[in-house]
Tab-separated table of N, CA, C and O in Angstrom:
chain	number	residue	atom	x	y	z
A	22	UNK	N	4.481	25.337	-25.227
A	22	UNK	CA	4.538	24.416	-24.976
A	22	UNK	C	2.418	25.213	-24.900
A	22	UNK	O	2.079	26.266	-24.528
A	23	UNK	N	2.109	23.928	-25.472
A	23	UNK	CA	0.187	24.883	-26.042
A	23	UNK	C	-0.091	23.976	-24.845
A	23	UNK	O	-0.732	22.219	-25.100
A	24	UNK	N	-0.647	24.198	-23.758
A	24	UNK	CA	-2.142	24.080	-23.254
A	24	UNK	C	-3.640	23.920	-23.715
A	24	UNK	O	-3.762	24.832	-23.525
A	25	UNK	N	-4.039	22.425	-23.482
A	25	UNK	CA	-5.417	22.273	-23.947
A	25	UNK	C	-6.339	22.022	-22.498
A	25	UNK	O	-5.228	21.507	-22.074
A	26	UNK	N	-7.701	22.092	-22.737
A	26	UNK	CA	-8.422	22.035	-22.022
A	26	UNK	C	-8.826	20.599	-22.643
A	26	UNK	O	-8.792	19.694	-23.336
A	27	UNK	N	-9.466	19.967	-21.441
A	27	UNK	CA	-10.066	17.882	-21.484
A	27	UNK	C	-10.802	17.632	-22.122
A	27	UNK	O	-10.649	17.155	-23.513
A	28	UNK	N	-11.891	19.369	-22.462
A	28	UNK	CA	-12.923	19.207	-23.992
A	28	UNK	C	-11.935	19.305	-24.797
A	28	UNK	O	-12.062	18.203	-26.177
A	29	UNK	N	-10.948	19.745	-24.806
A	29	UNK	CA	-10.416	19.746	-26.676
A	29	UNK	C	-9.814	18.730	-26.467
A	29	UNK	O	-9.536	18.086	-27.577
A	30	UNK	N	-8.718	18.387	-25.570
A	30	UNK	CA	-7.956	17.181	-25.820
A	30	UNK	C	-9.096	15.463	-25.904
A	30	UNK	O	-8.463	14.857	-27.256
A	31	UNK	N	-10.284	16.043	-25.782
A	31	UNK	CA	-11.195	14.915	-26.491
A	31	UNK	C	-11.867	14.823	-27.039
A	31	UNK	O	-12.177	13.832	-27.574
A	32	UNK	N	-11.860	15.908	-27.609
A	32	UNK	CA	-12.645	15.816	-29.588
A	32	UNK	C	-11.322	16.055	-30.038
A	32	UNK	O	-11.442	14.689	-31.208
A	33	UNK	N	-9.371	16.198	-29.977
A	33	UNK	CA	-8.904	15.370	-30.440
A	33	UNK	C	-8.817	13.800	-30.930
A	33	UNK	O	-8.564	13.482	-31.785
A	34	UNK	N	-8.899	13.594	-30.056
A	34	UNK	CA	-8.693	11.700	-29.297
A	34	UNK	C	-9.908	10.790	-29.175
A	34	UNK	O	-9.827	10.009	-29.116
A	35	UNK	N	-10.406	11.357	-29.549
A	35	UNK	CA	-12.805	10.750	-29.432
A	35	UNK	C	-12.872	10.047	-28.037
A	35	UNK	O	-13.150	8.976	-28.135
A	36	UNK	N	-12.227	10.659	-27.153
A	36	UNK	CA	-12.552	10.010	-25.403
A	36	UNK	C	-13.676	11.588	-25.116
A	36	UNK	O	-13.508	12.381	-25.755
A	37	UNK	N	-13.659	10.090	-24.045
A	37	UNK	CA	-14.682	11.508	-23.673
A	37	UNK	C	-14.161	12.362	-22.614
A	37	UNK	O	-12.980	11.891	-21.764
A	38	UNK	N	-14.672	13.618	-21.927
A	38	UNK	CA	-13.616	13.742	-20.593
A	38	UNK	C	-14.054	13.504	-19.403
A	38	UNK	O	-12.833	13.220	-18.568
A	39	UNK	N	-14.575	12.384	-19.165
A	39	UNK	CA	-15.003	11.368	-17.948
A	39	UNK	C	-13.235	10.076	-18.381
A	39	UNK	O	-12.742	10.620	-16.547
A	40	UNK	N	-13.523	9.771	-19.531
A	40	UNK	CA	-12.419	8.929	-19.453
A	40	UNK	C	-11.042	9.759	-19.689
A	40	UNK	O	-9.089	8.850	-19.320
A	41	UNK	N	-10.787	11.011	-19.759
A	41	UNK	CA	-9.722	11.737	-19.886
A	41	UNK	C	-8.926	11.846	-18.143
A	41	UNK	O	-7.876	11.507	-17.738
A	42	UNK	N	-10.077	11.692	-17.288
A	42	UNK	CA	-10.272	12.383	-16.024
A	42	UNK	C	-9.530	11.509	-15.226
A	42	UNK	O	-8.945	10.942	-14.567
A	43	UNK	N	-9.561	9.858	-15.904
A	43	UNK	CA	-9.565	8.287	-15.433
A	43	UNK	C	-7.835	8.078	-15.918
A	43	UNK	O	-7.266	7.663	-15.113
A	44	UNK	N	-8.112	8.935	-16.612
A	44	UNK	CA	-6.300	8.612	-17.869
A	44	UNK	C	-5.101	9.706	-16.332
A	44	UNK	O	-3.674	9.380	-16.208
A	45	UNK	N	-6.258	11.052	-15.742
A	45	UNK	CA	-5.177	11.478	-15.430
A	45	UNK	C	-4.974	10.702	-13.779
A	45	UNK	O	-3.744	10.829	-13.767
A	46	UNK	N	-5.723	10.302	-13.108
A	46	UNK	CA	-6.273	9.497	-12.181
A	46	UNK	C	-4.439	8.315	-12.202
A	46	UNK	O	-4.652	8.114	-11.408
A	47	UNK	N	-4.640	7.891	-14.006
A	47	UNK	CA	-3.771	7.184	-13.862
A	47	UNK	C	-2.234	7.219	-14.105
A	47	UNK	O	-1.721	6.454	-14.322
A	48	UNK	N	-1.895	9.079	-13.638
A	48	UNK	CA	-0.500	9.011	-13.664
A	48	UNK	C	-0.067	9.960	-15.215
A	48	UNK	O	0.673	9.922	-15.546
A	49	UNK	N	-1.120	10.588	-16.621
A	49	UNK	CA	-1.530	10.821	-18.230
A	49	UNK	C	-0.965	12.540	-17.107
A	49	UNK	O	-1.609	13.982	-16.472
A	50	UNK	N	0.308	12.748	-17.551
A	50	UNK	CA	0.915	14.159	-17.696
A	50	UNK	C	-0.195	15.110	-17.911
A	50	UNK	O	-1.486	15.614	-18.670
A	51	UNK	N	-0.754	16.069	-16.674
A	51	UNK	CA	-1.259	17.521	-16.393
A	51	UNK	C	-0.748	18.258	-16.146
A	51	UNK	O	0.358	18.702	-14.856
A	52	UNK	N	-1.695	19.253	-15.848
A	52	UNK	CA	-1.434	21.056	-15.711
A	52	UNK	C	-2.453	21.317	-14.053
A	52	UNK	O	-3.798	20.608	-15.302
A	53	UNK	N	-2.581	21.373	-12.982
A	53	UNK	CA	-3.701	22.646	-13.383
A	53	UNK	C	-3.935	23.753	-12.360
A	53	UNK	O	-2.836	24.230	-11.587
A	54	UNK	N	-4.497	24.133	-12.853
A	54	UNK	CA	-4.637	26.129	-12.801
A	54	UNK	C	-6.276	25.745	-11.876
A	54	UNK	O	-7.007	25.884	-12.992
A	55	UNK	N	-6.479	26.276	-10.746
A	55	UNK	CA	-7.444	26.164	-9.630
A	55	UNK	C	-7.697	24.675	-10.168
A	55	UNK	O	-7.693	23.790	-9.507
A	56	UNK	N	-9.060	24.638	-10.167
A	56	UNK	CA	-9.797	23.827	-10.634
A	56	UNK	C	-10.156	23.436	-11.823
A	56	UNK	O	-10.836	22.114	-12.489
A	57	UNK	N	-9.443	23.712	-12.404
A	57	UNK	CA	-9.182	23.290	-14.470
A	57	UNK	C	-7.824	22.459	-14.380
A	57	UNK	O	-6.788	23.001	-13.810
A	58	UNK	N	-7.936	21.376	-15.330
A	58	UNK	CA	-7.200	20.737	-15.665
A	58	UNK	C	-6.597	20.816	-17.613
A	58	UNK	O	-7.535	20.925	-18.310
A	59	UNK	N	-5.907	21.392	-17.498
A	59	UNK	CA	-4.610	21.683	-18.674
A	59	UNK	C	-4.016	20.446	-18.782
A	59	UNK	O	-3.622	19.967	-18.156
A	60	UNK	N	-4.157	19.921	-20.402
A	60	UNK	CA	-2.335	18.709	-21.029
A	60	UNK	C	-1.931	19.888	-21.504
A	60	UNK	O	-2.393	20.825	-22.392
A	61	UNK	N	-1.271	19.077	-22.418
A	61	UNK	CA	0.130	19.615	-23.528
A	61	UNK	C	-0.057	18.371	-24.407
A	61	UNK	O	0.717	17.306	-23.773
A	62	UNK	N	-0.586	18.669	-25.402
A	62	UNK	CA	-0.590	17.779	-26.190
A	62	UNK	C	1.373	16.629	-26.460
A	62	UNK	O	1.629	15.094	-26.876
A	63	UNK	N	1.595	17.072	-27.027
A	63	UNK	CA	2.858	17.137	-27.128
A	63	UNK	C	3.500	15.386	-25.518
A	63	UNK	O	4.726	14.840	-25.742
A	64	UNK	N	2.646	16.189	-24.175
A	64	UNK	CA	3.518	15.526	-23.129
A	64	UNK	C	2.605	14.454	-23.149
A	64	UNK	O	2.817	13.341	-22.461
A	65	UNK	N	1.256	14.476	-23.773
A	65	UNK	CA	0.061	13.346	-23.314
A	65	UNK	C	0.493	12.445	-24.523
A	65	UNK	O	0.548	10.554	-24.126
A	66	UNK	N	0.666	12.303	-26.164
A	66	UNK	CA	0.788	11.033	-27.373
A	66	UNK	C	1.497	10.615	-26.877
A	66	UNK	O	1.717	9.243	-26.918
A	67	UNK	N	3.214	10.658	-25.792
A	67	UNK	CA	4.267	9.984	-25.846
A	67	UNK	C	3.590	9.131	-24.545
A	67	UNK	O	4.143	7.925	-24.030
A	68	UNK	N	2.912	9.368	-23.358
A	68	UNK	CA	2.202	8.777	-22.269
A	68	UNK	C	1.397	7.700	-22.580
A	68	UNK	O	1.225	6.775	-22.438
A	69	UNK	N	0.689	8.587	-23.602
A	69	UNK	CA	-0.605	6.920	-24.293
A	69	UNK	C	0.503	6.109	-25.003
A	69	UNK	O	0.138	4.826	-25.023
A	70	UNK	N	0.977	6.590	-25.491
A	70	UNK	CA	2.167	5.445	-26.512
A	70	UNK	C	2.839	4.400	-25.260
A	70	UNK	O	2.575	2.866	-26.077
A	71	UNK	N	3.424	4.860	-24.564
A	71	UNK	CA	3.857	3.729	-23.515
A	71	UNK	C	3.533	2.863	-22.713
A	71	UNK	O	3.608	2.478	-22.661
A	72	UNK	N	1.446	3.719	-22.380
A	72	UNK	CA	0.905	2.864	-22.071
A	72	UNK	C	0.255	2.176	-22.395
A	72	UNK	O	-0.579	1.431	-22.153
A	73	UNK	N	0.137	2.068	-23.912
A	73	UNK	CA	-0.405	1.461	-24.469
A	73	UNK	C	0.301	0.055	-25.512
A	73	UNK	O	-1.038	0.125	-26.949
A	74	UNK	N	1.610	-0.100	-25.260
A	74	UNK	CA	2.393	-0.025	-25.715
A	74	UNK	C	2.624	-1.574	-25.989
A	74	UNK	O	2.170	-1.930	-24.260
A	75	UNK	N	2.493	-2.661	-27.234
A	75	UNK	CA	2.150	-4.006	-26.901
A	75	UNK	C	3.086	-4.676	-27.568
A	75	UNK	O	3.676	-4.387	-28.758
A	76	UNK	N	4.883	-4.824	-27.003
A	76	UNK	CA	5.029	-6.233	-27.533
A	76	UNK	C	4.861	-7.355	-27.631
A	76	UNK	O	4.308	-8.180	-26.789
A	77	UNK	N	5.366	-7.958	-29.405
A	77	UNK	CA	4.664	-9.330	-28.965
A	77	UNK	C	6.085	-9.734	-29.363
A	77	UNK	O	7.047	-9.761	-30.589
A	78	UNK	N	6.962	-11.026	-29.471
A	78	UNK	CA	8.004	-11.703	-29.388
A	78	UNK	C	8.049	-13.021	-29.819
A	78	UNK	O	7.241	-13.726	-28.683
A	79	UNK	N	8.045	-13.041	-31.019
A	79	UNK	CA	7.513	-14.340	-32.305
A	79	UNK	C	8.932	-14.507	-32.645
A	79	UNK	O	8.722	-14.053	-33.548
A	80	UNK	N	9.325	-16.072	-32.664
A	80	UNK	CA	10.270	-15.747	-33.429
A	80	UNK	C	10.020	-16.129	-34.829
A	80	UNK	O	8.805	-17.065	-35.014
A	81	UNK	N	10.999	-16.333	-36.296
A	81	UNK	CA	10.467	-16.891	-37.063
A	81	UNK	C	9.917	-18.021	-37.598
A	81	UNK	O	8.422	-18.514	-38.041
A	82	UNK	N	10.112	-18.920	-36.523
A	82	UNK	CA	9.550	-20.735	-36.114
A	82	UNK	C	7.707	-20.641	-36.100
A	82	UNK	O	7.320	-21.436	-36.530
A	83	UNK	N	7.894	-19.551	-35.155
A	83	UNK	CA	6.617	-19.680	-34.654
A	83	UNK	C	5.561	-19.264	-35.731
A	83	UNK	O	3.804	-19.583	-35.136
A	84	UNK	N	5.852	-17.694	-36.052
A	84	UNK	CA	5.199	-17.073	-36.585
A	84	UNK	C	4.550	-18.460	-38.183
A	84	UNK	O	3.719	-18.122	-38.588
A	85	UNK	N	5.446	-19.101	-38.545
A	85	UNK	CA	5.103	-20.154	-39.755
A	85	UNK	C	4.917	-20.358	-39.371
A	85	UNK	O	2.846	-21.270	-40.259
A	86	UNK	N	4.706	-21.310	-37.930
A	86	UNK	CA	3.751	-22.104	-37.276
A	86	UNK	C	2.336	-21.632	-37.441
A	86	UNK	O	0.480	-22.360	-38.004
A	87	UNK	N	2.070	-20.344	-36.608
A	87	UNK	CA	0.677	-19.811	-37.020
A	87	UNK	C	0.123	-19.403	-38.392
A	87	UNK	O	-0.814	-20.024	-37.789
A	88	UNK	N	0.868	-19.066	-39.220
A	88	UNK	CA	0.312	-18.717	-39.912
A	88	UNK	C	-0.160	-20.361	-41.055
A	88	UNK	O	-1.228	-20.246	-41.505
A	89	UNK	N	0.875	-21.318	-40.504
A	89	UNK	CA	-0.461	-22.360	-41.285
A	89	UNK	C	-1.339	-23.170	-40.894
A	89	UNK	O	-1.947	-22.759	-41.566
A	90	UNK	N	-1.193	-22.728	-39.631
A	90	UNK	CA	-2.596	-23.020	-38.444
A	90	UNK	C	-4.114	-22.363	-39.399
A	90	UNK	O	-4.932	-23.025	-39.861
A	91	UNK	N	-3.118	-21.107	-39.286
A	91	UNK	CA	-4.669	-19.879	-40.366
A	91	UNK	C	-4.820	-20.299	-41.198
A	91	UNK	O	-6.241	-20.488	-41.669
A	92	UNK	N	-4.163	-20.995	-42.280
A	92	UNK	CA	-4.442	-21.019	-43.647
A	92	UNK	C	-5.135	-22.453	-43.606
A	92	UNK	O	-6.354	-22.846	-44.164
A	93	UNK	N	-4.851	-23.206	-42.877
A	93	UNK	CA	-5.279	-24.418	-42.449
A	93	UNK	C	-6.496	-24.744	-42.049
A	93	UNK	O	-7.440	-25.299	-42.413
A	94	UNK	N	-6.793	-23.566	-41.540
A	94	UNK	CA	-8.449	-23.428	-40.584
A	94	UNK	C	-9.288	-23.220	-41.533
A	94	UNK	O	-10.439	-22.645	-40.721
A	95	UNK	N	-8.407	-22.475	-42.647
A	95	UNK	CA	-9.422	-21.400	-43.066
A	95	UNK	C	-10.929	-22.019	-44.239
A	95	UNK	O	-9.889	-22.705	-44.902
A	96	UNK	N	-11.636	-21.637	-44.776
A	96	UNK	CA	-12.361	-22.031	-45.719
A	96	UNK	C	-12.268	-20.710	-46.495
A	96	UNK	O	-13.124	-20.039	-46.799
A	97	UNK	N	-12.284	-21.323	-47.713
A	97	UNK	CA	-12.059	-20.817	-48.892
A	97	UNK	C	-12.687	-21.688	-49.317
A	97	UNK	O	-13.881	-20.707	-50.634
């Protein structure tokens, strides 16, 4: 297990420490040692994938219709 501090995680993810602290309040896995928060990136990556996963269910007929609409309304 490789524990890193919030500043290091912020650099890796291009996020501010403030934003990471908000994610901790939302349930991001972390460890608290005294007043210091530490995270394991192996636990954080799956958490982010779960939190920000968006599923779109489009059947083939709808997809064809969407593509046709986009192409028809595009100025070439």
